[in-house]
Coordinates of C-alpha atoms in Angstrom, one line a residue:
X1 CA -3.7 27.4 8.8
X2 CA -0.3 28.8 9.9
X3 CA 1.1 27.6 6.6
X4 CA -1.6 29.4 4.6
X5 CA -1.0 32.6 6.6
X6 CA 2.8 32.5 6.0
X7 CA 2.2 32.0 2.2
X8 CA -0.2 34.9 2.2
X9 CA 2.1 37.2 4.2
X10 CA 5.0 36.4 1.8
X11 CA 2.8 37.0 -1.3
X12 CA 1.6 40.3 0.1
X13 CA 5.1 41.4 1.0
X14 CA 6.1 40.8 -2.7
X15 CA 3.1 42.7 -4.0
X16 CA 3.8 45.6 -1.7
X17 CA 7.4 45.7 -2.7
X18 CA 6.5 45.8 -6.4
X19 CA 3.8 48.5 -6.0
X20 CA 6.2 50.7 -4.0
X21 CA 9.1 50.1 -6.5
X22 CA 6.9 50.9 -9.5
X23 CA 5.4 54.0 -7.9
X24 CA 1.9 52.6 -8.3
X25 CA -1.1 53.3 -6.1
X26 CA -2.3 49.7 -5.7
X27 CA -2.5 46.3 -7.3
X28 CA -5.7 45.9 -9.3
X29 CA -5.2 42.3 -10.5
X30 CA -2.9 39.4 -9.7
X31 CA -2.2 36.2 -11.4
X32 CA -0.9 33.4 -9.2
X33 CA 0.1 29.9 -9.7
X34 CA -0.9 27.5 -6.9
X35 CA 1.7 24.8 -6.3
X36 CA 0.5 21.2 -6.6
X37 CA 1.3 20.6 -2.9
X38 CA 0.0 24.0 -1.6
X39 CA -3.3 22.3 -0.7
X40 CA -5.1 25.4 -2.0
X41 CA -8.0 25.6 -4.4
X42 CA -8.6 28.8 -6.3
X43 CA -11.7 29.4 -4.1
X44 CA -9.8 28.8 -0.9
X45 CA -7.0 31.1 -2.1
X46 CA -9.4 33.9 -3.1
X47 CA -11.1 33.8 0.3
X48 CA -7.8 33.8 2.2
X49 CA -6.4 36.6 0.0
X50 CA -9.4 38.8 0.5
X51 CA -9.0 38.5 4.3
X52 CA -5.2 38.9 4.2
X53 CA -5.1 41.8 1.8
X54 CA -7.6 44.0 3.7
X55 CA -6.0 47.3 4.5
X56 CA -3.1 46.7 2.1
X57 CA -2.3 48.0 -1.4
X58 CA -3.8 44.7 -2.7
X59 CA -7.2 45.1 -1.1
X60 CA -10.0 44.6 -3.7
X61 CA -7.6 43.3 -6.3
X62 CA -9.0 40.7 -8.8
X63 CA -7.4 37.3 -8.5
X64 CA -6.6 34.8 -11.4
X65 CA -5.4 31.4 -10.2
X66 CA -3.7 28.7 -12.1
X67 CA -3.3 25.3 -10.5
X68 CA 0.0 23.5 -11.0
X69 CA -0.1 19.7 -11.2
X70 CA 3.6 18.9 -11.0
X71 CA 4.3 17.7 -7.5
X72 CA 8.0 17.5 -8.2
X73 CA 8.3 21.1 -9.3
X74 CA 10.4 23.6 -7.3
X75 CA 8.0 25.6 -5.2
X76 CA 5.2 23.0 -5.4
X77 CA 4.3 23.8 -1.8
X78 CA 4.0 27.5 -2.5
X79 CA 2.2 30.2 -4.3
X80 CA 3.9 31.9 -7.2
X81 CA 3.1 35.4 -8.3
X82 CA 3.1 35.3 -12.1
X83 CA 1.7 38.7 -13.0
X84 CA 0.6 41.8 -11.4
X85 CA -1.5 44.6 -12.8
X86 CA -1.0 48.0 -11.2
X87 CA -3.0 51.1 -10.9
X88 CA -1.0 54.3 -11.2
X89 CA -1.7 57.9 -9.9
X90 CA -3.4 60.0 -12.6

């Protein structure tokens, strides 16, 4: 599960960078694309993400997953962040 953890850490780092850059409070929803070779199901991803995001700006964010089927695609082993909805200060 080291691979999973590395993918999650990378994803969370990206999310934190975007939240900070945009001056948002937190990420409220993310849409990710799971590479065909990432060995992740949406359920598996959601569980991992919930654990990994605890205490971060992405804690409690809703997750939409899309599963890629092209094993020859660049990034087929990874998780791609497609879209991020942010919550801003009032």
